[in-house]
mmCIF file of N, CA and C in Angstrom:
data_model
loop_
_atom_site.group_PDB
_atom_site.id
_atom_site.type_symbol
_atom_site.label_atom_id
_atom_site.label_comp_id
_atom_site.label_asym_id
_atom_site.label_seq_id
_atom_site.Cartn_x
_atom_site.Cartn_y
_atom_site.Cartn_z
ATOM 1 N N GLN W 1 179.449 133.049 86.943
ATOM 2 C CA GLN W 1 178.183 132.340 87.040
ATOM 3 C C GLN W 1 177.789 131.781 85.686
ATOM 4 N N ALA W 2 177.179 130.612 85.705
ATOM 5 C CA ALA W 2 176.689 130.013 84.478
ATOM 6 C C ALA W 2 175.445 130.750 83.997
ATOM 7 N N GLN W 3 175.316 130.859 82.688
ATOM 8 C CA GLN W 3 174.113 131.395 82.074
ATOM 9 C C GLN W 3 173.276 130.230 81.569
ATOM 10 N N LEU W 4 171.973 130.245 81.852
ATOM 11 C CA LEU W 4 171.067 129.193 81.424
ATOM 12 C C LEU W 4 170.020 129.782 80.494
ATOM 13 N N VAL W 5 169.758 129.092 79.389
ATOM 14 C CA VAL W 5 168.787 129.557 78.409
ATOM 15 C C VAL W 5 167.850 128.419 78.051
ATOM 16 N N GLU W 6 166.553 128.601 78.323
ATOM 17 C CA GLU W 6 165.547 127.604 77.979
ATOM 18 C C GLU W 6 165.038 127.832 76.562
ATOM 19 N N SER W 7 164.593 126.752 75.942
ATOM 20 C CA SER W 7 163.960 126.832 74.636
ATOM 21 C C SER W 7 163.035 125.635 74.466
ATOM 22 N N GLY W 8 162.191 125.685 73.455
ATOM 23 C CA GLY W 8 161.328 124.562 73.132
ATOM 24 C C GLY W 8 159.882 124.720 73.533
ATOM 25 N N GLY W 9 159.552 125.805 74.216
ATOM 26 C CA GLY W 9 158.176 126.029 74.600
ATOM 27 C C GLY W 9 157.319 126.395 73.401
ATOM 28 N N GLY W 10 156.016 126.404 73.618
ATOM 29 C CA GLY W 10 155.099 126.749 72.549
ATOM 30 C C GLY W 10 153.681 126.372 72.892
ATOM 31 N N LEU W 11 152.840 126.403 71.876
ATOM 32 C CA LEU W 11 151.430 126.064 72.015
ATOM 33 C C LEU W 11 151.205 124.644 71.516
ATOM 34 N N VAL W 12 150.544 123.840 72.323
ATOM 35 C CA VAL W 12 150.290 122.451 71.958
ATOM 36 C C VAL W 12 148.898 122.057 72.441
ATOM 37 N N GLN W 13 148.268 121.152 71.721
ATOM 38 C CA GLN W 13 146.964 120.650 72.131
ATOM 39 C C GLN W 13 147.103 119.638 73.256
ATOM 40 N N ALA W 14 146.066 119.537 74.072
ATOM 41 C CA ALA W 14 146.055 118.534 75.127
ATOM 42 C C ALA W 14 146.332 117.157 74.536
ATOM 43 N N GLY W 15 147.171 116.402 75.221
ATOM 44 C CA GLY W 15 147.572 115.093 74.746
ATOM 45 C C GLY W 15 148.841 115.112 73.919
ATOM 46 N N GLY W 16 149.292 116.288 73.548
ATOM 47 C CA GLY W 16 150.491 116.419 72.749
ATOM 48 C C GLY W 16 151.755 116.396 73.579
ATOM 49 N N SER W 17 152.886 116.600 72.897
ATOM 50 C CA SER W 17 154.192 116.527 73.539
ATOM 51 C C SER W 17 155.062 117.717 73.167
ATOM 52 N N LEU W 18 155.967 118.048 74.056
ATOM 53 C CA LEU W 18 156.994 119.054 73.820
ATOM 54 C C LEU W 18 158.265 118.607 74.515
ATOM 55 N N ARG W 19 159.401 119.016 73.976
ATOM 56 C CA ARG W 19 160.661 118.805 74.659
ATOM 57 C C ARG W 19 161.323 120.151 74.897
ATOM 58 N N LEU W 20 161.541 120.472 76.154
ATOM 59 C CA LEU W 20 162.218 121.692 76.524
ATOM 60 C C LEU W 20 163.713 121.432 76.666
ATOM 61 N N SER W 21 164.503 122.429 76.310
ATOM 62 C CA SER W 21 165.946 122.350 76.451
ATOM 63 C C SER W 21 166.441 123.491 77.320
ATOM 64 N N CYS W 22 167.490 123.236 78.060
ATOM 65 C CA CYS W 22 168.143 124.254 78.869
ATOM 66 C C CYS W 22 169.626 124.171 78.586
ATOM 67 N N ALA W 23 170.146 125.177 77.900
ATOM 68 C CA ALA W 23 171.554 125.209 77.536
ATOM 69 C C ALA W 23 172.335 126.061 78.518
ATOM 70 N N ALA W 24 173.438 125.527 78.998
ATOM 71 C CA ALA W 24 174.301 126.227 79.933
ATOM 72 C C ALA W 24 175.547 126.742 79.230
ATOM 73 N N SER W 25 176.054 127.870 79.683
ATOM 74 C CA SER W 25 177.214 128.492 79.064
ATOM 75 C C SER W 25 178.530 127.825 79.441
ATOM 76 N N GLU W 26 178.520 126.986 80.438
ATOM 77 C CA GLU W 26 179.707 126.295 80.898
ATOM 78 C C GLU W 26 179.290 124.990 81.548
ATOM 79 N N ARG W 27 180.280 124.194 81.926
ATOM 80 C CA ARG W 27 179.971 122.935 82.586
ATOM 81 C C ARG W 27 179.096 123.188 83.805
ATOM 82 N N THR W 28 177.935 122.581 83.824
ATOM 83 C CA THR W 28 176.952 122.860 84.869
ATOM 84 C C THR W 28 176.261 121.589 85.349
ATOM 85 N N PHE W 29 175.608 120.897 84.439
ATOM 86 C CA PHE W 29 174.753 119.783 84.833
ATOM 87 C C PHE W 29 175.537 118.550 85.257
ATOM 88 N N SER W 30 176.789 118.483 84.903
ATOM 89 C CA SER W 30 177.633 117.381 85.316
ATOM 90 C C SER W 30 178.211 117.570 86.713
ATOM 91 N N VAL W 31 178.032 118.764 87.273
ATOM 92 C CA VAL W 31 178.612 119.056 88.575
ATOM 93 C C VAL W 31 177.606 119.530 89.611
ATOM 94 N N TYR W 32 176.406 119.911 89.175
ATOM 95 C CA TYR W 32 175.402 120.412 90.110
ATOM 96 C C TYR W 32 174.074 119.696 89.948
ATOM 97 N N THR W 33 173.373 119.553 91.049
ATOM 98 C CA THR W 33 171.982 119.125 90.970
ATOM 99 C C THR W 33 171.177 120.224 90.280
ATOM 100 N N SER W 34 170.344 119.839 89.339
ATOM 101 C CA SER W 34 169.606 120.786 88.518
ATOM 102 C C SER W 34 168.141 120.391 88.444
ATOM 103 N N ALA W 35 167.298 121.325 88.009
ATOM 104 C CA ALA W 35 165.864 121.067 88.062
ATOM 105 C C ALA W 35 165.086 121.904 87.065
ATOM 106 N N TRP W 36 163.845 121.507 86.868
ATOM 107 C CA TRP W 36 162.849 122.285 86.151
ATOM 108 C C TRP W 36 161.764 122.710 87.133
ATOM 109 N N PHE W 37 161.380 123.965 87.041
ATOM 110 C CA PHE W 37 160.261 124.515 87.793
ATOM 111 C C PHE W 37 159.284 125.139 86.809
ATOM 112 N N ARG W 38 158.082 125.397 87.268
ATOM 113 C CA ARG W 38 157.123 126.089 86.422
ATOM 114 C C ARG W 38 156.286 127.042 87.264
ATOM 115 N N GLN W 39 155.770 128.063 86.605
ATOM 116 C CA GLN W 39 154.948 129.045 87.288
ATOM 117 C C GLN W 39 153.786 129.447 86.388
ATOM 118 N N ALA W 40 152.582 129.155 86.839
ATOM 119 C CA ALA W 40 151.372 129.524 86.131
ATOM 120 C C ALA W 40 150.891 130.882 86.628
ATOM 121 N N PRO W 41 150.097 131.593 85.832
ATOM 122 C CA PRO W 41 149.588 132.897 86.268
ATOM 123 C C PRO W 41 148.852 132.802 87.597
ATOM 124 N N GLY W 42 149.207 133.681 88.518
ATOM 125 C CA GLY W 42 148.569 133.702 89.815
ATOM 126 C C GLY W 42 149.012 132.614 90.769
ATOM 127 N N LYS W 43 149.984 131.808 90.362
ATOM 128 C CA LYS W 43 150.461 130.714 91.191
ATOM 129 C C LYS W 43 151.916 130.927 91.580
ATOM 130 N N GLU W 44 152.323 130.242 92.621
ATOM 131 C CA GLU W 44 153.714 130.269 93.029
ATOM 132 C C GLU W 44 154.524 129.328 92.145
ATOM 133 N N ARG W 45 155.800 129.591 92.063
ATOM 134 C CA ARG W 45 156.679 128.717 91.301
ATOM 135 C C ARG W 45 156.714 127.344 91.964
ATOM 136 N N GLU W 46 156.528 126.294 91.171
ATOM 137 C CA GLU W 46 156.464 124.957 91.720
ATOM 138 C C GLU W 46 157.475 124.021 91.077
ATOM 139 N N PHE W 47 157.899 123.068 91.863
ATOM 140 C CA PHE W 47 158.855 122.069 91.423
ATOM 141 C C PHE W 47 158.236 121.130 90.406
ATOM 142 N N VAL W 48 158.994 120.792 89.372
ATOM 143 C CA VAL W 48 158.542 119.853 88.352
ATOM 144 C C VAL W 48 159.386 118.582 88.374
ATOM 145 N N ALA W 49 160.699 118.737 88.240
ATOM 146 C CA ALA W 49 161.591 117.580 88.193
ATOM 147 C C ALA W 49 163.013 118.015 88.491
ATOM 148 N N SER W 50 163.815 117.110 89.017
ATOM 149 C CA SER W 50 165.215 117.403 89.281
ATOM 150 C C SER W 50 166.078 116.213 88.911
ATOM 151 N N ILE W 51 167.352 116.487 88.716
ATOM 152 C CA ILE W 51 168.306 115.444 88.364
ATOM 153 C C ILE W 51 169.631 115.735 89.047
ATOM 154 N N ASN W 52 170.182 114.708 89.665
ATOM 155 C CA ASN W 52 171.467 114.832 90.339
ATOM 156 C C ASN W 52 172.580 114.981 89.310
ATOM 157 N N TRP W 53 173.700 115.567 89.722
ATOM 158 C CA TRP W 53 174.818 115.761 88.800
ATOM 159 C C TRP W 53 175.263 114.460 88.142
ATOM 160 N N SER W 54 175.125 113.340 88.864
ATOM 161 C CA SER W 54 175.544 112.045 88.341
ATOM 162 C C SER W 54 174.488 111.404 87.443
ATOM 163 N N GLY W 55 173.300 112.006 87.382
ATOM 164 C CA GLY W 55 172.193 111.448 86.620
ATOM 165 C C GLY W 55 171.176 110.727 87.473
ATOM 166 N N GLU W 56 171.551 110.348 88.642
ATOM 167 C CA GLU W 56 170.667 109.717 89.616
ATOM 168 C C GLU W 56 170.947 110.274 90.995
ATOM 169 N N PRO W 57 169.910 110.428 91.814
ATOM 170 C CA PRO W 57 168.510 110.130 91.516
ATOM 171 C C PRO W 57 167.832 111.240 90.717
ATOM 172 N N THR W 58 166.656 110.921 90.205
ATOM 173 C CA THR W 58 165.770 111.922 89.638
ATOM 174 C C THR W 58 164.504 111.955 90.478
ATOM 175 N N TYR W 59 163.875 113.107 90.537
ATOM 176 C CA TYR W 59 162.637 113.277 91.284
ATOM 177 C C TYR W 59 161.629 114.019 90.437
ATOM 178 N N TYR W 60 160.354 113.713 90.658
ATOM 179 C CA TYR W 60 159.279 114.329 89.905
ATOM 180 C C TYR W 60 158.142 114.728 90.823
ATOM 181 N N ALA W 61 157.511 115.829 90.495
ATOM 182 C CA ALA W 61 156.275 116.180 91.163
ATOM 183 C C ALA W 61 155.215 115.139 90.824
ATOM 184 N N ASP W 62 154.335 114.860 91.768
ATOM 185 C CA ASP W 62 153.290 113.870 91.533
ATOM 186 C C ASP W 62 152.437 114.218 90.314
ATOM 187 N N SER W 63 152.248 115.492 90.068
ATOM 188 C CA SER W 63 151.390 115.935 88.982
ATOM 189 C C SER W 63 151.947 115.614 87.594
ATOM 190 N N VAL W 64 153.246 115.352 87.498
ATOM 191 C CA VAL W 64 153.861 115.088 86.190
ATOM 192 C C VAL W 64 154.476 113.700 86.097
ATOM 193 N N LYS W 65 154.526 112.987 87.183
ATOM 194 C CA LYS W 65 155.155 111.675 87.201
ATOM 195 C C LYS W 65 154.478 110.739 86.204
ATOM 196 N N GLY W 66 155.283 110.081 85.412
ATOM 197 C CA GLY W 66 154.769 109.192 84.386
ATOM 198 C C GLY W 66 154.533 109.863 83.053
ATOM 199 N N ARG W 67 154.535 111.188 83.038
ATOM 200 C CA ARG W 67 154.318 111.938 81.803
ATOM 201 C C ARG W 67 155.563 112.714 81.367
ATOM 202 N N PHE W 68 156.325 113.211 82.332
ATOM 203 C CA PHE W 68 157.515 114.009 82.049
ATOM 204 C C PHE W 68 158.771 113.213 82.369
ATOM 205 N N THR W 69 159.838 113.486 81.626
ATOM 206 C CA THR W 69 161.125 112.852 81.873
ATOM 207 C C THR W 69 162.232 113.891 81.817
ATOM 208 N N ILE W 70 163.038 113.959 82.865
ATOM 209 C CA ILE W 70 164.167 114.860 82.895
ATOM 210 C C ILE W 70 165.420 114.095 82.474
ATOM 211 N N SER W 71 166.270 114.740 81.709
ATOM 212 C CA SER W 71 167.512 114.119 81.266
ATOM 213 C C SER W 71 168.539 115.204 80.979
ATOM 214 N N LYS W 72 169.757 114.788 80.698
ATOM 215 C CA LYS W 72 170.792 115.763 80.374
ATOM 216 C C LYS W 72 171.857 115.155 79.493
ATOM 217 N N ASP W 73 172.544 116.002 78.768
ATOM 218 C CA ASP W 73 173.665 115.621 77.931
ATOM 219 C C ASP W 73 174.836 116.470 78.387
ATOM 220 N N ASN W 74 175.702 115.886 79.183
ATOM 221 C CA ASN W 74 176.806 116.649 79.763
ATOM 222 C C ASN W 74 177.751 117.215 78.705
ATOM 223 N N ALA W 75 177.984 116.460 77.644
ATOM 224 C CA ALA W 75 178.888 116.913 76.591
ATOM 225 C C ALA W 75 178.379 118.171 75.907
ATOM 226 N N LYS W 76 177.059 118.335 75.879
ATOM 227 C CA LYS W 76 176.446 119.504 75.253
ATOM 228 C C LYS W 76 176.061 120.580 76.263
ATOM 229 N N ASN W 77 176.330 120.325 77.534
ATOM 230 C CA ASN W 77 175.932 121.247 78.601
ATOM 231 C C ASN W 77 174.454 121.610 78.480
ATOM 232 N N THR W 78 173.633 120.593 78.269
ATOM 233 C CA THR W 78 172.213 120.807 78.044
ATOM 234 C C THR W 78 171.386 119.844 78.879
ATOM 235 N N MET W 79 170.331 120.366 79.467
ATOM 236 C CA MET W 79 169.367 119.575 80.208
ATOM 237 C C MET W 79 168.039 119.632 79.460
ATOM 238 N N TYR W 80 167.258 118.555 79.561
ATOM 239 C CA TYR W 80 166.008 118.451 78.818
ATOM 240 C C TYR W 80 164.844 118.102 79.734
ATOM 241 N N LEU W 81 163.671 118.463 79.285
ATOM 242 C CA LEU W 81 162.439 118.007 79.915
ATOM 243 C C LEU W 81 161.507 117.544 78.804
ATOM 244 N N GLN W 82 161.342 116.241 78.692
ATOM 245 C CA GLN W 82 160.405 115.674 77.733
ATOM 246 C C GLN W 82 159.033 115.639 78.386
ATOM 247 N N MET W 83 158.064 116.275 77.762
ATOM 248 C CA MET W 83 156.722 116.379 78.307
ATOM 249 C C MET W 83 155.750 115.690 77.362
ATOM 250 N N ASN W 84 155.130 114.626 77.834
ATOM 251 C CA ASN W 84 154.161 113.874 77.049
ATOM 252 C C ASN W 84 152.783 113.957 77.681
ATOM 253 N N ASN W 85 151.770 113.676 76.880
ATOM 254 C CA ASN W 85 150.384 113.698 77.346
ATOM 255 C C ASN W 85 150.091 114.983 78.113
ATOM 256 N N LEU W 86 150.404 116.086 77.489
ATOM 257 C CA LEU W 86 150.234 117.380 78.142
ATOM 258 C C LEU W 86 148.774 117.687 78.429
ATOM 259 N N LYS W 87 148.563 118.369 79.536
ATOM 260 C CA LYS W 87 147.241 118.749 79.994
ATOM 261 C C LYS W 87 147.153 120.264 80.116
ATOM 262 N N PRO W 88 145.952 120.833 80.030
ATOM 263 C CA PRO W 88 145.823 122.286 80.187
ATOM 264 C C PRO W 88 146.445 122.799 81.483
ATOM 265 N N GLU W 89 146.387 122.024 82.543
ATOM 266 C CA GLU W 89 146.968 122.442 83.803
ATOM 267 C C GLU W 89 148.492 122.483 83.795
ATOM 268 N N ASP W 90 149.112 121.995 82.726
ATOM 269 C CA ASP W 90 150.555 122.113 82.568
ATOM 270 C C ASP W 90 150.963 123.483 82.028
ATOM 271 N N THR W 91 149.994 124.278 81.627
ATOM 272 C CA THR W 91 150.278 125.604 81.091
ATOM 273 C C THR W 91 150.990 126.454 82.133
ATOM 274 N N ALA W 92 152.161 126.963 81.771
ATOM 275 C CA ALA W 92 152.977 127.736 82.701
ATOM 276 C C ALA W 92 154.226 128.215 81.975
ATOM 277 N N VAL W 93 154.958 129.099 82.627
ATOM 278 C CA VAL W 93 156.313 129.403 82.210
ATOM 279 C C VAL W 93 157.221 128.389 82.885
ATOM 280 N N TYR W 94 158.040 127.728 82.094
ATOM 281 C CA TYR W 94 158.941 126.710 82.610
ATOM 282 C C TYR W 94 160.353 127.265 82.719
ATOM 283 N N TYR W 95 160.963 127.050 83.864
ATOM 284 C CA TYR W 95 162.294 127.547 84.150
ATOM 285 C C TYR W 95 163.245 126.398 84.453
ATOM 286 N N CYS W 96 164.466 126.497 83.976
ATOM 287 C CA CYS W 96 165.493 125.569 84.420
ATOM 288 C C CYS W 96 166.345 126.254 85.475
ATOM 289 N N ALA W 97 166.903 125.453 86.358
ATOM 290 C CA ALA W 97 167.695 125.963 87.460
ATOM 291 C C ALA W 97 168.810 124.978 87.777
ATOM 292 N N SER W 98 169.893 125.501 88.329
ATOM 293 C CA SER W 98 171.009 124.636 88.668
ATOM 294 C C SER W 98 171.783 125.157 89.861
ATOM 295 N N ARG W 99 172.712 124.372 90.278
ATOM 296 C CA ARG W 99 173.555 124.618 91.436
ATOM 297 C C ARG W 99 172.722 124.690 92.700
ATOM 298 N N ALA W 100 172.083 123.582 92.988
ATOM 299 C CA ALA W 100 171.261 123.500 94.179
ATOM 300 C C ALA W 100 172.122 123.550 95.431
ATOM 301 N N SER W 101 171.616 124.246 96.403
ATOM 302 C CA SER W 101 172.244 124.320 97.711
ATOM 303 C C SER W 101 171.139 124.244 98.751
ATOM 304 N N GLY W 102 170.690 123.037 99.001
ATOM 305 C CA GLY W 102 169.571 122.817 99.899
ATOM 306 C C GLY W 102 168.619 121.807 99.299
ATOM 307 N N ALA W 103 167.373 121.866 99.726
ATOM 308 C CA ALA W 103 166.363 120.927 99.251
ATOM 309 C C ALA W 103 166.137 121.102 97.755
ATOM 310 N N TYR W 104 166.122 119.996 97.026
ATOM 311 C CA TYR W 104 166.047 120.033 95.570
ATOM 312 C C TYR W 104 164.731 120.564 95.044
ATOM 313 N N TYR W 105 163.680 120.537 95.863
ATOM 314 C CA TYR W 105 162.335 120.854 95.401
ATOM 315 C C TYR W 105 161.891 122.287 95.680
ATOM 316 N N VAL W 106 162.759 123.096 96.278
ATOM 317 C CA VAL W 106 162.390 124.478 96.572
ATOM 318 C C VAL W 106 163.186 125.436 95.693
ATOM 319 N N PRO W 107 162.527 126.438 95.110
ATOM 320 C CA PRO W 107 163.226 127.386 94.243
ATOM 321 C C PRO W 107 164.406 128.084 94.904
ATOM 322 N N ALA W 108 164.273 128.387 96.188
ATOM 323 C CA ALA W 108 165.315 129.122 96.888
ATOM 324 C C ALA W 108 166.618 128.360 97.000
ATOM 325 N N ALA W 109 166.594 127.064 96.744
ATOM 326 C CA ALA W 109 167.798 126.252 96.827
ATOM 327 C C ALA W 109 168.734 126.450 95.643
ATOM 328 N N TYR W 110 168.241 127.040 94.562
ATOM 329 C CA TYR W 110 168.999 127.118 93.323
ATOM 330 C C TYR W 110 169.620 128.489 93.091
ATOM 331 N N ILE W 111 170.830 128.462 92.562
ATOM 332 C CA ILE W 111 171.577 129.694 92.329
ATOM 333 C C ILE W 111 171.430 130.184 90.890
ATOM 334 N N TYR W 112 171.516 129.274 89.919
ATOM 335 C CA TYR W 112 171.443 129.641 88.506
ATOM 336 C C TYR W 112 170.034 129.416 87.975
ATOM 337 N N TRP W 113 169.512 130.386 87.239
ATOM 338 C CA TRP W 113 168.178 130.313 86.652
ATOM 339 C C TRP W 113 168.176 130.810 85.223
ATOM 340 N N GLY W 114 167.345 130.176 84.402
ATOM 341 C CA GLY W 114 167.107 130.673 83.067
ATOM 342 C C GLY W 114 165.996 131.700 83.065
ATOM 343 N N GLN W 115 165.696 132.234 81.888
ATOM 344 C CA GLN W 115 164.687 133.285 81.764
ATOM 345 C C GLN W 115 163.268 132.745 81.631
ATOM 346 N N GLY W 116 163.138 131.464 81.385
ATOM 347 C CA GLY W 116 161.837 130.835 81.253
ATOM 348 C C GLY W 116 161.373 130.710 79.818
ATOM 349 N N THR W 117 160.559 129.698 79.564
ATOM 350 C CA THR W 117 159.947 129.502 78.254
ATOM 351 C C THR W 117 158.477 129.137 78.464
ATOM 352 N N GLN W 118 157.612 129.749 77.680
ATOM 353 C CA GLN W 118 156.174 129.577 77.862
ATOM 354 C C GLN W 118 155.694 128.281 77.230
ATOM 355 N N VAL W 119 154.921 127.521 77.993
ATOM 356 C CA VAL W 119 154.238 126.336 77.494
ATOM 357 C C VAL W 119 152.744 126.556 77.678
ATOM 358 N N THR W 120 152.007 126.477 76.593
ATOM 359 C CA THR W 120 150.563 126.651 76.644
ATOM 360 C C THR W 120 149.898 125.414 76.062
ATOM 361 N N VAL W 121 149.017 124.801 76.838
ATOM 362 C CA VAL W 121 148.326 123.596 76.422
ATOM 363 C C VAL W 121 146.845 123.914 76.282
ATOM 364 N N SER W 122 146.321 123.770 75.092
ATOM 365 C CA SER W 122 144.920 124.060 74.831
ATOM 366 C C SER W 122 144.076 122.805 74.995
ATOM 367 N N SER W 123 142.844 122.986 75.436
ATOM 368 C CA SER W 123 141.945 121.867 75.641
ATOM 369 C C SER W 123 141.128 121.585 74.393
#
């Protein structure tokens, strides 16, 4: 199984930006549909963005569309989430996931998961 490790989280003011990275231990994003999810305290894990193994299509939750961009670098076995114009409601633990088997927007569809990285947006 591939190991996934997220990084890049932190504390940022509203309106600021962060770029999250998800590093895989082996070839992953070039062969599997992959995604970012997030989970806020007291909330269920929710879909943020996904990217097909080929790079297209990409999908975004309505709440982040136009602000977040998912991308990947296959040579580095790394997937990214560029987050701009961050809002307090974006505060959550962000998880990367891969090897989708089913609907791209549901957590249960994914086999590989990272440990999560905390993103906190202050108002």
